[in-house]
Amino acid sequence: MPAPASTKRLRGVQIHRPFIFGSEAIPFDPANRPRDAPTDHTHRWRVFVRGIPTSNSAGQQQQSTDISHWLKKVQFKLHDTYANSVRMVESPPFEVEETGWGEFEIAIKFYFVPESGEKPQQLWHALKLHPYTGDIERQKADRTTVKSVCYEEVVFSEPVEPFYDLLTGGGEAGGQTRGKGGKSTKAANSGSLKTAEIPSKSNGANVWSKEEEGKELDRLAEAVKKVEKMIVDEKAQLVAEEKKLAQLEKTEGKLLKKRIPNNMQEAAMLGGGVL
């Protein structure tokens, strides 16, 4: 009888695993409309959860990174007007394909492998059917696929030992990850490690990489500098305006006080009349 899996958590350890989620939608071809689609439906769409796309040395996109070693199944909650609106996908590819006419939010719930000991997590995705940027009319005429894809990372804080081994390549999902005496049974071949880390370099097939992350941080730093300069300039302008206002109060204010009568009798005297 195998020994029970360890529930000891690795204190101070955090492991990040990247993935993408989103949707793709394309309008029906009027000349080849799906026969099984309801008459009011206008698009075919797909909602999905995937690993980060990988690419070869030529920059050609290959299949996405495997995430099934930490993700057991995914639940998609569609709009209530769909039959069987709660769809559970228990193996890759984690996606649901449907037809429809309207946009709505889809609840996506993640169930992790049993070794993790982690509770399910949920996020939301807004299904997009129509283009909102660029040459909208041209995209509609060309029946361009509308993509709405988001990058995200799941953070496992202080994972239990078996799950840590599984995440770092020391075990297989559904199998024993600790050897005799509780020692780690890490894979000898480092090329098979299931790290699912973000690629170092970017290319045409993959827009998510450490290189792009660095560029985005540089852009944010430049934007912060611009905002800080704008704040300094605005403060300087405000100080200058306040000085002008103070000077006007010293000069114009006194003149105004001399010209404003205190009572009706004074007003009459200033006007040349007598009360």
PDB file of C-alpha atoms in Angstrom:
ATOM      1  CA  MET A   1       0.000   0.000   0.000  1.00  0.00           C
ATOM      2  CA  PRO A   2       1.594   3.336  -1.018  1.00  0.00           C
ATOM      3  CA  ALA A   3       2.407   5.863   1.652  1.00  0.00           C
ATOM      4  CA  PRO A   4       0.009   8.822   1.878  1.00  0.00           C
ATOM      5  CA  ALA A   5       1.115  11.941   0.028  1.00  0.00           C
ATOM      6  CA  SER A   6       2.890  14.513   2.159  1.00  0.00           C
ATOM      7  CA  THR A   7       0.880  17.581   3.182  1.00  0.00           C
ATOM      8  CA  LYS A   8       3.936  19.498   4.345  1.00  0.00           C
ATOM      9  CA  ARG A   9       4.065  22.933   2.786  1.00  0.00           C
ATOM     10  CA  LEU A  10       7.281  24.565   1.651  1.00  0.00           C
ATOM     11  CA  ARG A  11       7.402  27.771   3.664  1.00  0.00           C
ATOM     12  CA  GLY A  12       8.403  30.924   1.847  1.00  0.00           C
ATOM     13  CA  VAL A  13       8.153  29.298  -1.602  1.00  0.00           C
ATOM     14  CA  GLN A  14       6.084  30.713  -4.441  1.00  0.00           C
ATOM     15  CA  ILE A  15       5.736  29.218  -7.915  1.00  0.00           C
ATOM     16  CA  HIS A  16       4.216  31.126 -10.836  1.00  0.00           C
ATOM     17  CA  ARG A  17       2.732  29.383 -13.834  1.00  0.00           C
ATOM     18  CA  PRO A  18       1.731  31.485 -16.872  1.00  0.00           C
ATOM     19  CA  PHE A  19      -1.200  30.791 -19.171  1.00  0.00           C
ATOM     20  CA  ILE A  20      -3.480  32.619 -21.568  1.00  0.00           C
ATOM     21  CA  PHE A  21      -7.254  32.692 -21.729  1.00  0.00           C
ATOM     22  CA  GLY A  22      -9.682  34.349 -24.082  1.00  0.00           C
ATOM     23  CA  SER A  23     -11.938  33.913 -27.056  1.00  0.00           C
ATOM     24  CA  GLU A  24     -11.961  33.866 -30.847  1.00  0.00           C
ATOM     25  CA  ALA A  25     -15.039  34.687 -32.919  1.00  0.00           C
ATOM     26  CA  ILE A  26     -15.789  34.789 -36.631  1.00  0.00           C
ATOM     27  CA  PRO A  27     -19.009  35.816 -38.431  1.00  0.00           C
ATOM     28  CA  PHE A  28     -20.913  33.189 -40.386  1.00  0.00           C
ATOM     29  CA  ASP A  29     -20.262  32.978 -44.093  1.00  0.00           C
ATOM     30  CA  PRO A  30     -23.664  33.867 -45.619  1.00  0.00           C
ATOM     31  CA  ALA A  31     -23.042  31.331 -48.397  1.00  0.00           C
ATOM     32  CA  ASN A  32     -22.137  28.545 -45.989  1.00  0.00           C
ATOM     33  CA  ARG A  33     -24.124  29.087 -42.829  1.00  0.00           C
ATOM     34  CA  PRO A  34     -23.994  26.201 -40.282  1.00  0.00           C
ATOM     35  CA  ARG A  35     -27.172  24.139 -40.579  1.00  0.00           C
ATOM     36  CA  ASP A  36     -27.353  23.415 -36.864  1.00  0.00           C
ATOM     37  CA  ALA A  37     -27.126  27.098 -35.811  1.00  0.00           C
ATOM     38  CA  PRO A  38     -30.297  28.861 -34.585  1.00  0.00           C
ATOM     39  CA  THR A  39     -31.697  31.385 -37.056  1.00  0.00           C
ATOM     40  CA  ASP A  40     -30.784  34.418 -34.913  1.00  0.00           C
ATOM     41  CA  HIS A  41     -27.144  33.379 -34.401  1.00  0.00           C
ATOM     42  CA  THR A  42     -24.529  35.320 -36.365  1.00  0.00           C
ATOM     43  CA  HIS A  43     -21.104  34.091 -35.176  1.00  0.00           C
ATOM     44  CA  ARG A  44     -19.155  30.972 -34.303  1.00  0.00           C
ATOM     45  CA  TRP A  45     -16.929  31.476 -31.270  1.00  0.00           C
ATOM     46  CA  ARG A  46     -14.541  29.611 -28.998  1.00  0.00           C
ATOM     47  CA  VAL A  47     -13.515  30.341 -25.401  1.00  0.00           C
ATOM     48  CA  PHE A  48     -10.327  28.719 -24.121  1.00  0.00           C
ATOM     49  CA  VAL A  49      -7.579  28.342 -21.532  1.00  0.00           C
ATOM     50  CA  ARG A  50      -4.133  27.480 -22.936  1.00  0.00           C
ATOM     51  CA  GLY A  51      -0.470  27.379 -22.110  1.00  0.00           C
ATOM     52  CA  ILE A  52       1.958  29.916 -23.516  1.00  0.00           C
ATOM     53  CA  PRO A  53       2.550  29.289 -27.257  1.00  0.00           C
ATOM     54  CA  THR A  54       5.978  27.915 -28.103  1.00  0.00           C
ATOM     55  CA  SER A  55       7.942  28.348 -31.306  1.00  0.00           C
ATOM     56  CA  ASN A  56      10.848  26.776 -33.142  1.00  0.00           C
ATOM     57  CA  SER A  57      14.115  28.440 -34.167  1.00  0.00           C
ATOM     58  CA  ALA A  58      12.480  29.765 -37.332  1.00  0.00           C
ATOM     59  CA  GLY A  59       9.867  31.611 -35.301  1.00  0.00           C
ATOM     60  CA  GLN A  60       7.047  29.323 -36.386  1.00  0.00           C
ATOM     61  CA  GLN A  61       4.401  28.742 -33.740  1.00  0.00           C
ATOM     62  CA  GLN A  62       4.107  25.234 -32.388  1.00  0.00           C
ATOM     63  CA  GLN A  63       1.672  23.831 -29.841  1.00  0.00           C
ATOM     64  CA  SER A  64       1.100  25.605 -26.542  1.00  0.00           C
ATOM     65  CA  THR A  65       2.977  24.696 -23.389  1.00  0.00           C
ATOM     66  CA  ASP A  66       1.371  21.824 -21.494  1.00  0.00           C
ATOM     67  CA  ILE A  67      -0.564  23.009 -18.437  1.00  0.00           C
ATOM     68  CA  SER A  68      -2.370  19.746 -17.685  1.00  0.00           C
ATOM     69  CA  HIS A  69       0.244  18.711 -15.114  1.00  0.00           C
ATOM     70  CA  TRP A  70      -1.129  21.362 -12.742  1.00  0.00           C
ATOM     71  CA  LEU A  71      -4.600  22.007 -14.196  1.00  0.00           C
ATOM     72  CA  LYS A  72      -7.047  19.121 -13.830  1.00  0.00           C
ATOM     73  CA  LYS A  73     -10.176  20.552 -15.441  1.00  0.00           C
ATOM     74  CA  VAL A  74     -11.853  23.835 -16.371  1.00  0.00           C
ATOM     75  CA  GLN A  75     -15.470  24.878 -15.962  1.00  0.00           C
ATOM     76  CA  PHE A  76     -16.978  27.452 -18.335  1.00  0.00           C
ATOM     77  CA  LYS A  77     -20.223  29.152 -17.251  1.00  0.00           C
ATOM     78  CA  LEU A  78     -21.990  30.487 -20.345  1.00  0.00           C
ATOM     79  CA  HIS A  79     -25.053  32.693 -20.595  1.00  0.00           C
ATOM     80  CA  ASP A  80     -28.182  31.126 -19.146  1.00  0.00           C
ATOM     81  CA  THR A  81     -29.854  31.099 -22.577  1.00  0.00           C
ATOM     82  CA  TYR A  82     -27.533  28.268 -23.670  1.00  0.00           C
ATOM     83  CA  ALA A  83     -28.590  24.708 -23.096  1.00  0.00           C
ATOM     84  CA  ASN A  84     -26.326  23.142 -20.484  1.00  0.00           C
ATOM     85  CA  SER A  85     -24.798  26.545 -19.715  1.00  0.00           C
ATOM     86  CA  VAL A  86     -22.236  25.048 -17.312  1.00  0.00           C
ATOM     87  CA  ARG A  87     -19.610  23.193 -19.379  1.00  0.00           C
ATOM     88  CA  MET A  88     -16.939  21.111 -17.627  1.00  0.00           C
ATOM     89  CA  VAL A  89     -13.860  20.256 -19.719  1.00  0.00           C
ATOM     90  CA  GLU A  90     -11.780  17.567 -18.014  1.00  0.00           C
ATOM     91  CA  SER A  91      -8.858  17.229 -20.438  1.00  0.00           C
ATOM     92  CA  PRO A  92      -6.967  19.378 -22.944  1.00  0.00           C
ATOM     93  CA  PRO A  93      -7.800  21.278 -25.003  1.00  0.00           C
ATOM     94  CA  PHE A  94      -9.593  23.302 -22.339  1.00  0.00           C
ATOM     95  CA  GLU A  95     -12.068  25.086 -24.589  1.00  0.00           C
ATOM     96  CA  VAL A  96     -15.727  25.349 -25.548  1.00  0.00           C
ATOM     97  CA  GLU A  97     -17.022  26.110 -29.040  1.00  0.00           C
ATOM     98  CA  GLU A  98     -20.473  27.567 -29.667  1.00  0.00           C
ATOM     99  CA  THR A  99     -22.505  29.869 -31.888  1.00  0.00           C
ATOM    100  CA  GLY A 100     -24.348  32.998 -30.851  1.00  0.00           C
ATOM    101  CA  TRP A 101     -25.375  36.566 -31.593  1.00  0.00           C
ATOM    102  CA  GLY A 102     -24.525  38.507 -28.418  1.00  0.00           C
ATOM    103  CA  GLU A 103     -21.595  39.299 -26.156  1.00  0.00           C
ATOM    104  CA  PHE A 104     -21.549  38.387 -22.467  1.00  0.00           C
ATOM    105  CA  GLU A 105     -19.215  37.523 -19.608  1.00  0.00           C
ATOM    106  CA  ILE A 106     -18.060  33.947 -19.139  1.00  0.00           C
ATOM    107  CA  ALA A 107     -17.020  32.655 -15.727  1.00  0.00           C
ATOM    108  CA  ILE A 108     -13.967  30.392 -15.981  1.00  0.00           C
ATOM    109  CA  LYS A 109     -13.247  28.176 -12.988  1.00  0.00           C
ATOM    110  CA  PHE A 110      -9.933  26.339 -12.570  1.00  0.00           C
ATOM    111  CA  TYR A 111      -9.706  22.983 -10.800  1.00  0.00           C
ATOM    112  CA  PHE A 112      -6.150  21.955  -9.971  1.00  0.00           C
ATOM    113  CA  VAL A 113      -4.754  18.422  -9.858  1.00  0.00           C
ATOM    114  CA  PRO A 114      -5.444  16.473  -6.621  1.00  0.00           C
ATOM    115  CA  GLU A 115      -1.743  16.581  -5.652  1.00  0.00           C
ATOM    116  CA  SER A 116      -1.972  20.354  -5.286  1.00  0.00           C
ATOM    117  CA  GLY A 117      -4.338  20.490  -2.335  1.00  0.00           C
ATOM    118  CA  GLU A 118      -5.434  23.856  -3.757  1.00  0.00           C
ATOM    119  CA  LYS A 119      -8.964  25.226  -3.889  1.00  0.00           C
ATOM    120  CA  PRO A 120     -10.520  26.124  -7.255  1.00  0.00           C
ATOM    121  CA  GLN A 121      -9.998  29.641  -8.587  1.00  0.00           C
ATOM    122  CA  GLN A 122     -12.237  31.666 -10.867  1.00  0.00           C
ATOM    123  CA  LEU A 123     -11.854  34.525 -13.299  1.00  0.00           C
ATOM    124  CA  TRP A 124     -14.087  36.224 -15.860  1.00  0.00           C
ATOM    125  CA  HIS A 125     -13.753  36.790 -19.582  1.00  0.00           C
ATOM    126  CA  ALA A 126     -15.825  39.150 -21.731  1.00  0.00           C
ATOM    127  CA  LEU A 127     -16.710  37.401 -24.983  1.00  0.00           C
ATOM    128  CA  LYS A 128     -16.068  39.671 -27.977  1.00  0.00           C
ATOM    129  CA  LEU A 129     -17.843  39.093 -31.292  1.00  0.00           C
ATOM    130  CA  HIS A 130     -17.291  42.422 -33.015  1.00  0.00           C
ATOM    131  CA  PRO A 131     -14.156  44.468 -33.848  1.00  0.00           C
ATOM    132  CA  TYR A 132     -13.747  47.682 -31.839  1.00  0.00           C
ATOM    133  CA  THR A 133     -10.396  48.983 -33.108  1.00  0.00           C
ATOM    134  CA  GLY A 134      -8.749  49.592 -36.479  1.00  0.00           C
ATOM    135  CA  ASP A 135     -10.693  49.646 -39.734  1.00  0.00           C
ATOM    136  CA  ILE A 136     -13.911  48.211 -38.321  1.00  0.00           C
ATOM    137  CA  GLU A 137     -15.912  48.209 -41.550  1.00  0.00           C
ATOM    138  CA  ARG A 138     -13.095  46.495 -43.464  1.00  0.00           C
ATOM    139  CA  GLN A 139     -12.767  43.835 -40.781  1.00  0.00           C
ATOM    140  CA  LYS A 140     -16.494  43.160 -40.920  1.00  0.00           C
ATOM    141  CA  ALA A 141     -16.419  42.920 -44.702  1.00  0.00           C
ATOM    142  CA  ASP A 142     -13.444  40.528 -44.612  1.00  0.00           C
ATOM    143  CA  ARG A 143     -15.007  38.462 -41.813  1.00  0.00           C
ATOM    144  CA  THR A 144     -11.818  38.894 -39.776  1.00  0.00           C
ATOM    145  CA  THR A 145     -11.495  36.690 -36.700  1.00  0.00           C
ATOM    146  CA  VAL A 146     -12.038  38.762 -33.561  1.00  0.00           C
ATOM    147  CA  LYS A 147      -9.582  37.757 -30.857  1.00  0.00           C
ATOM    148  CA  SER A 148      -9.664  38.761 -27.205  1.00  0.00           C
ATOM    149  CA  VAL A 149      -6.755  37.110 -25.384  1.00  0.00           C
ATOM    150  CA  CYS A 150      -5.343  37.843 -21.918  1.00  0.00           C
ATOM    151  CA  TYR A 151      -2.095  36.793 -20.271  1.00  0.00           C
ATOM    152  CA  GLU A 152      -2.308  35.649 -16.643  1.00  0.00           C
ATOM    153  CA  GLU A 153      -0.261  33.836 -14.036  1.00  0.00           C
ATOM    154  CA  VAL A 154      -1.471  31.534 -11.292  1.00  0.00           C
ATOM    155  CA  VAL A 155       0.566  31.811  -8.098  1.00  0.00           C
ATOM    156  CA  PHE A 156       0.981  28.777  -5.844  1.00  0.00           C
ATOM    157  CA  SER A 157       2.089  30.033  -2.456  1.00  0.00           C
ATOM    158  CA  GLU A 158       3.842  27.524  -0.191  1.00  0.00           C
ATOM    159  CA  PRO A 159       2.806  24.435  -2.200  1.00  0.00           C
ATOM    160  CA  VAL A 160       2.820  21.006  -0.633  1.00  0.00           C
ATOM    161  CA  GLU A 161       5.900  18.915  -1.386  1.00  0.00           C
ATOM    162  CA  PRO A 162       4.307  16.485  -3.906  1.00  0.00           C
ATOM    163  CA  PHE A 163       2.843  19.377  -5.884  1.00  0.00           C
ATOM    164  CA  TYR A 164       6.157  21.250  -5.829  1.00  0.00           C
ATOM    165  CA  ASP A 165       7.853  18.162  -7.266  1.00  0.00           C
ATOM    166  CA  LEU A 166       5.195  17.926  -9.948  1.00  0.00           C
ATOM    167  CA  LEU A 167       5.500  21.603 -10.897  1.00  0.00           C
ATOM    168  CA  THR A 168       9.276  21.444 -11.140  1.00  0.00           C
ATOM    169  CA  GLY A 169       9.476  18.141 -13.024  1.00  0.00           C
ATOM    170  CA  GLY A 170       9.883  15.697 -10.186  1.00  0.00           C
ATOM    171  CA  GLY A 171       6.669  13.749 -10.645  1.00  0.00           C
ATOM    172  CA  GLU A 172       3.701  12.971 -12.858  1.00  0.00           C
ATOM    173  CA  ALA A 173       0.143  14.069 -12.205  1.00  0.00           C
ATOM    174  CA  GLY A 174      -1.825  11.265 -10.618  1.00  0.00           C
ATOM    175  CA  GLY A 175       1.299   9.358  -9.612  1.00  0.00           C
ATOM    176  CA  GLN A 176       3.540   9.147  -6.570  1.00  0.00           C
ATOM    177  CA  THR A 177       6.087  11.960  -6.485  1.00  0.00           C
ATOM    178  CA  ARG A 178       8.090  10.951  -3.426  1.00  0.00           C
ATOM    179  CA  GLY A 179      10.401   7.993  -3.225  1.00  0.00           C
ATOM    180  CA  LYS A 180      11.291   5.763  -0.313  1.00  0.00           C
ATOM    181  CA  GLY A 181      12.013   7.719   2.827  1.00  0.00           C
ATOM    182  CA  GLY A 182      10.226  10.794   1.451  1.00  0.00           C
ATOM    183  CA  LYS A 183      13.099  11.701  -0.862  1.00  0.00           C
ATOM    184  CA  SER A 184      12.342  13.558  -4.063  1.00  0.00           C
ATOM    185  CA  THR A 185      12.190  11.481  -7.261  1.00  0.00           C
ATOM    186  CA  LYS A 186      13.108  14.269  -9.710  1.00  0.00           C
ATOM    187  CA  ALA A 187      13.410  13.418 -13.361  1.00  0.00           C
ATOM    188  CA  ALA A 188      16.947  12.798 -14.477  1.00  0.00           C
ATOM    189  CA  ASN A 189      16.405  14.266 -17.886  1.00  0.00           C
ATOM    190  CA  SER A 190      16.246  18.037 -17.450  1.00  0.00           C
ATOM    191  CA  GLY A 191      14.808  18.410 -20.933  1.00  0.00           C
ATOM    192  CA  SER A 192      11.512  16.930 -19.717  1.00  0.00           C
ATOM    193  CA  LEU A 193      11.033  19.365 -16.842  1.00  0.00           C
ATOM    194  CA  LYS A 194       7.555  20.858 -16.850  1.00  0.00           C
ATOM    195  CA  THR A 195       8.533  24.362 -15.846  1.00  0.00           C
ATOM    196  CA  ALA A 196       6.192  26.220 -18.251  1.00  0.00           C
ATOM    197  CA  GLU A 197       8.281  29.352 -17.815  1.00  0.00           C
ATOM    198  CA  ILE A 198       7.867  32.372 -20.080  1.00  0.00           C
ATOM    199  CA  PRO A 199      10.249  32.151 -23.074  1.00  0.00           C
ATOM    200  CA  SER A 200      13.285  34.421 -22.918  1.00  0.00           C
ATOM    201  CA  LYS A 201      13.003  35.812 -26.444  1.00  0.00           C
ATOM    202  CA  SER A 202      10.008  36.976 -28.423  1.00  0.00           C
ATOM    203  CA  ASN A 203       9.219  36.250 -32.050  1.00  0.00           C
ATOM    204  CA  GLY A 204       6.376  36.467 -34.491  1.00  0.00           C
ATOM    205  CA  ALA A 205       4.709  33.349 -33.128  1.00  0.00           C
ATOM    206  CA  ASN A 206       4.750  34.346 -29.476  1.00  0.00           C
ATOM    207  CA  VAL A 207       4.160  37.806 -28.027  1.00  0.00           C
ATOM    208  CA  TRP A 208       4.633  36.754 -24.405  1.00  0.00           C
ATOM    209  CA  SER A 209       8.273  36.580 -23.344  1.00  0.00           C
ATOM    210  CA  LYS A 210      10.707  37.914 -20.765  1.00  0.00           C
ATOM    211  CA  GLU A 211      12.085  40.168 -23.477  1.00  0.00           C
ATOM    212  CA  GLU A 212       8.661  41.752 -24.071  1.00  0.00           C
ATOM    213  CA  GLU A 213       8.095  41.939 -20.323  1.00  0.00           C
ATOM    214  CA  GLY A 214      11.328  43.935 -20.019  1.00  0.00           C
ATOM    215  CA  LYS A 215      10.285  46.249 -22.853  1.00  0.00           C
ATOM    216  CA  GLU A 216       6.926  46.848 -21.201  1.00  0.00           C
ATOM    217  CA  LEU A 217       8.641  47.692 -17.906  1.00  0.00           C
ATOM    218  CA  ASP A 218      10.877  50.163 -19.771  1.00  0.00           C
ATOM    219  CA  ARG A 219       7.816  51.759 -21.364  1.00  0.00           C
ATOM    220  CA  LEU A 220       6.136  52.048 -17.974  1.00  0.00           C
ATOM    221  CA  ALA A 221       9.271  53.623 -16.484  1.00  0.00           C
ATOM    222  CA  GLU A 222       9.365  56.215 -19.293  1.00  0.00           C
ATOM    223  CA  ALA A 223       5.673  56.933 -18.800  1.00  0.00           C
ATOM    224  CA  VAL A 224       6.239  57.441 -15.060  1.00  0.00           C
ATOM    225  CA  LYS A 225       9.034  59.934 -15.819  1.00  0.00           C
ATOM    226  CA  LYS A 226       6.748  61.864 -18.170  1.00  0.00           C
ATOM    227  CA  VAL A 227       3.965  61.974 -15.591  1.00  0.00           C
ATOM    228  CA  GLU A 228       6.373  63.139 -12.879  1.00  0.00           C
ATOM    229  CA  LYS A 229       7.636  65.941 -15.181  1.00  0.00           C
ATOM    230  CA  MET A 230       4.051  66.951 -15.952  1.00  0.00           C
ATOM    231  CA  ILE A 231       3.318  67.151 -12.220  1.00  0.00           C
ATOM    232  CA  VAL A 232       6.397  69.347 -11.638  1.00  0.00           C
ATOM    233  CA  ASP A 233       5.436  71.632 -14.541  1.00  0.00           C
ATOM    234  CA  GLU A 234       1.852  71.901 -13.340  1.00  0.00           C
ATOM    235  CA  LYS A 235       3.002  72.772  -9.804  1.00  0.00           C
ATOM    236  CA  ALA A 236       5.330  75.462 -11.176  1.00  0.00           C
ATOM    237  CA  GLN A 237       2.523  76.902 -13.277  1.00  0.00           C
ATOM    238  CA  LEU A 238       0.191  76.852 -10.274  1.00  0.00           C
ATOM    239  CA  VAL A 239       2.732  78.727  -8.141  1.00  0.00           C
ATOM    240  CA  ALA A 240       3.157  81.334 -10.898  1.00  0.00           C
ATOM    241  CA  GLU A 241      -0.615  81.780 -11.199  1.00  0.00           C
ATOM    242  CA  GLU A 242      -0.955  82.153  -7.428  1.00  0.00           C
ATOM    243  CA  LYS A 243       1.728  84.878  -7.456  1.00  0.00           C
ATOM    244  CA  LYS A 244      -0.146  86.729 -10.211  1.00  0.00           C
ATOM    245  CA  LEU A 245      -3.370  86.454  -8.240  1.00  0.00           C
ATOM    246  CA  ALA A 246      -1.712  87.774  -5.094  1.00  0.00           C
ATOM    247  CA  GLN A 247      -0.282  90.734  -7.052  1.00  0.00           C
ATOM    248  CA  LEU A 248      -3.677  91.532  -8.534  1.00  0.00           C
ATOM    249  CA  GLU A 249      -5.262  91.463  -5.084  1.00  0.00           C
ATOM    250  CA  LYS A 250      -2.676  93.975  -3.850  1.00  0.00           C
ATOM    251  CA  THR A 251      -3.251  96.407  -6.734  1.00  0.00           C
ATOM    252  CA  GLU A 252      -6.716  95.952  -8.162  1.00  0.00           C
ATOM    253  CA  GLY A 253      -8.220  95.088  -4.822  1.00  0.00           C
ATOM    254  CA  LYS A 254      -7.349  98.478  -3.301  1.00  0.00           C
ATOM    255  CA  LEU A 255      -8.724 100.385  -6.269  1.00  0.00           C
ATOM    256  CA  LEU A 256     -11.926  98.451  -6.066  1.00  0.00           C
ATOM    257  CA  LYS A 257     -12.292  99.254  -2.383  1.00  0.00           C
ATOM    258  CA  LYS A 258     -11.886 103.017  -3.108  1.00  0.00           C
ATOM    259  CA  ARG A 259     -14.537 102.960  -5.812  1.00  0.00           C
ATOM    260  CA  ILE A 260     -17.143 100.938  -3.928  1.00  0.00           C
ATOM    261  CA  PRO A 261     -19.404 103.238  -1.775  1.00  0.00           C
ATOM    262  CA  ASN A 262     -20.162 102.190   1.761  1.00  0.00           C
ATOM    263  CA  ASN A 263     -23.773 103.438   1.822  1.00  0.00           C
ATOM    264  CA  MET A 264     -26.481 105.144  -0.217  1.00  0.00           C
ATOM    265  CA  GLN A 265     -25.530 108.650   0.888  1.00  0.00           C
ATOM    266  CA  GLU A 266     -21.929 108.161  -0.270  1.00  0.00           C
ATOM    267  CA  ALA A 267     -23.207 106.753  -3.492  1.00  0.00           C
ATOM    268  CA  ALA A 268     -25.284 109.830  -4.091  1.00  0.00           C
ATOM    269  CA  MET A 269     -22.364 112.112  -3.361  1.00  0.00           C
ATOM    270  CA  LEU A 270     -20.139 110.229  -5.751  1.00  0.00           C
ATOM    271  CA  GLY A 271     -22.875 110.520  -8.322  1.00  0.00           C
ATOM    272  CA  GLY A 272     -23.300 114.292  -7.824  1.00  0.00           C
ATOM    273  CA  GLY A 273     -26.720 114.051  -6.140  1.00  0.00           C
ATOM    274  CA  VAL A 274     -27.952 114.873  -2.608  1.00  0.00           C
ATOM    275  CA  LEU A 275     -30.237 112.732  -0.495  1.00  0.00           C
TER     276      LEU A 275
END
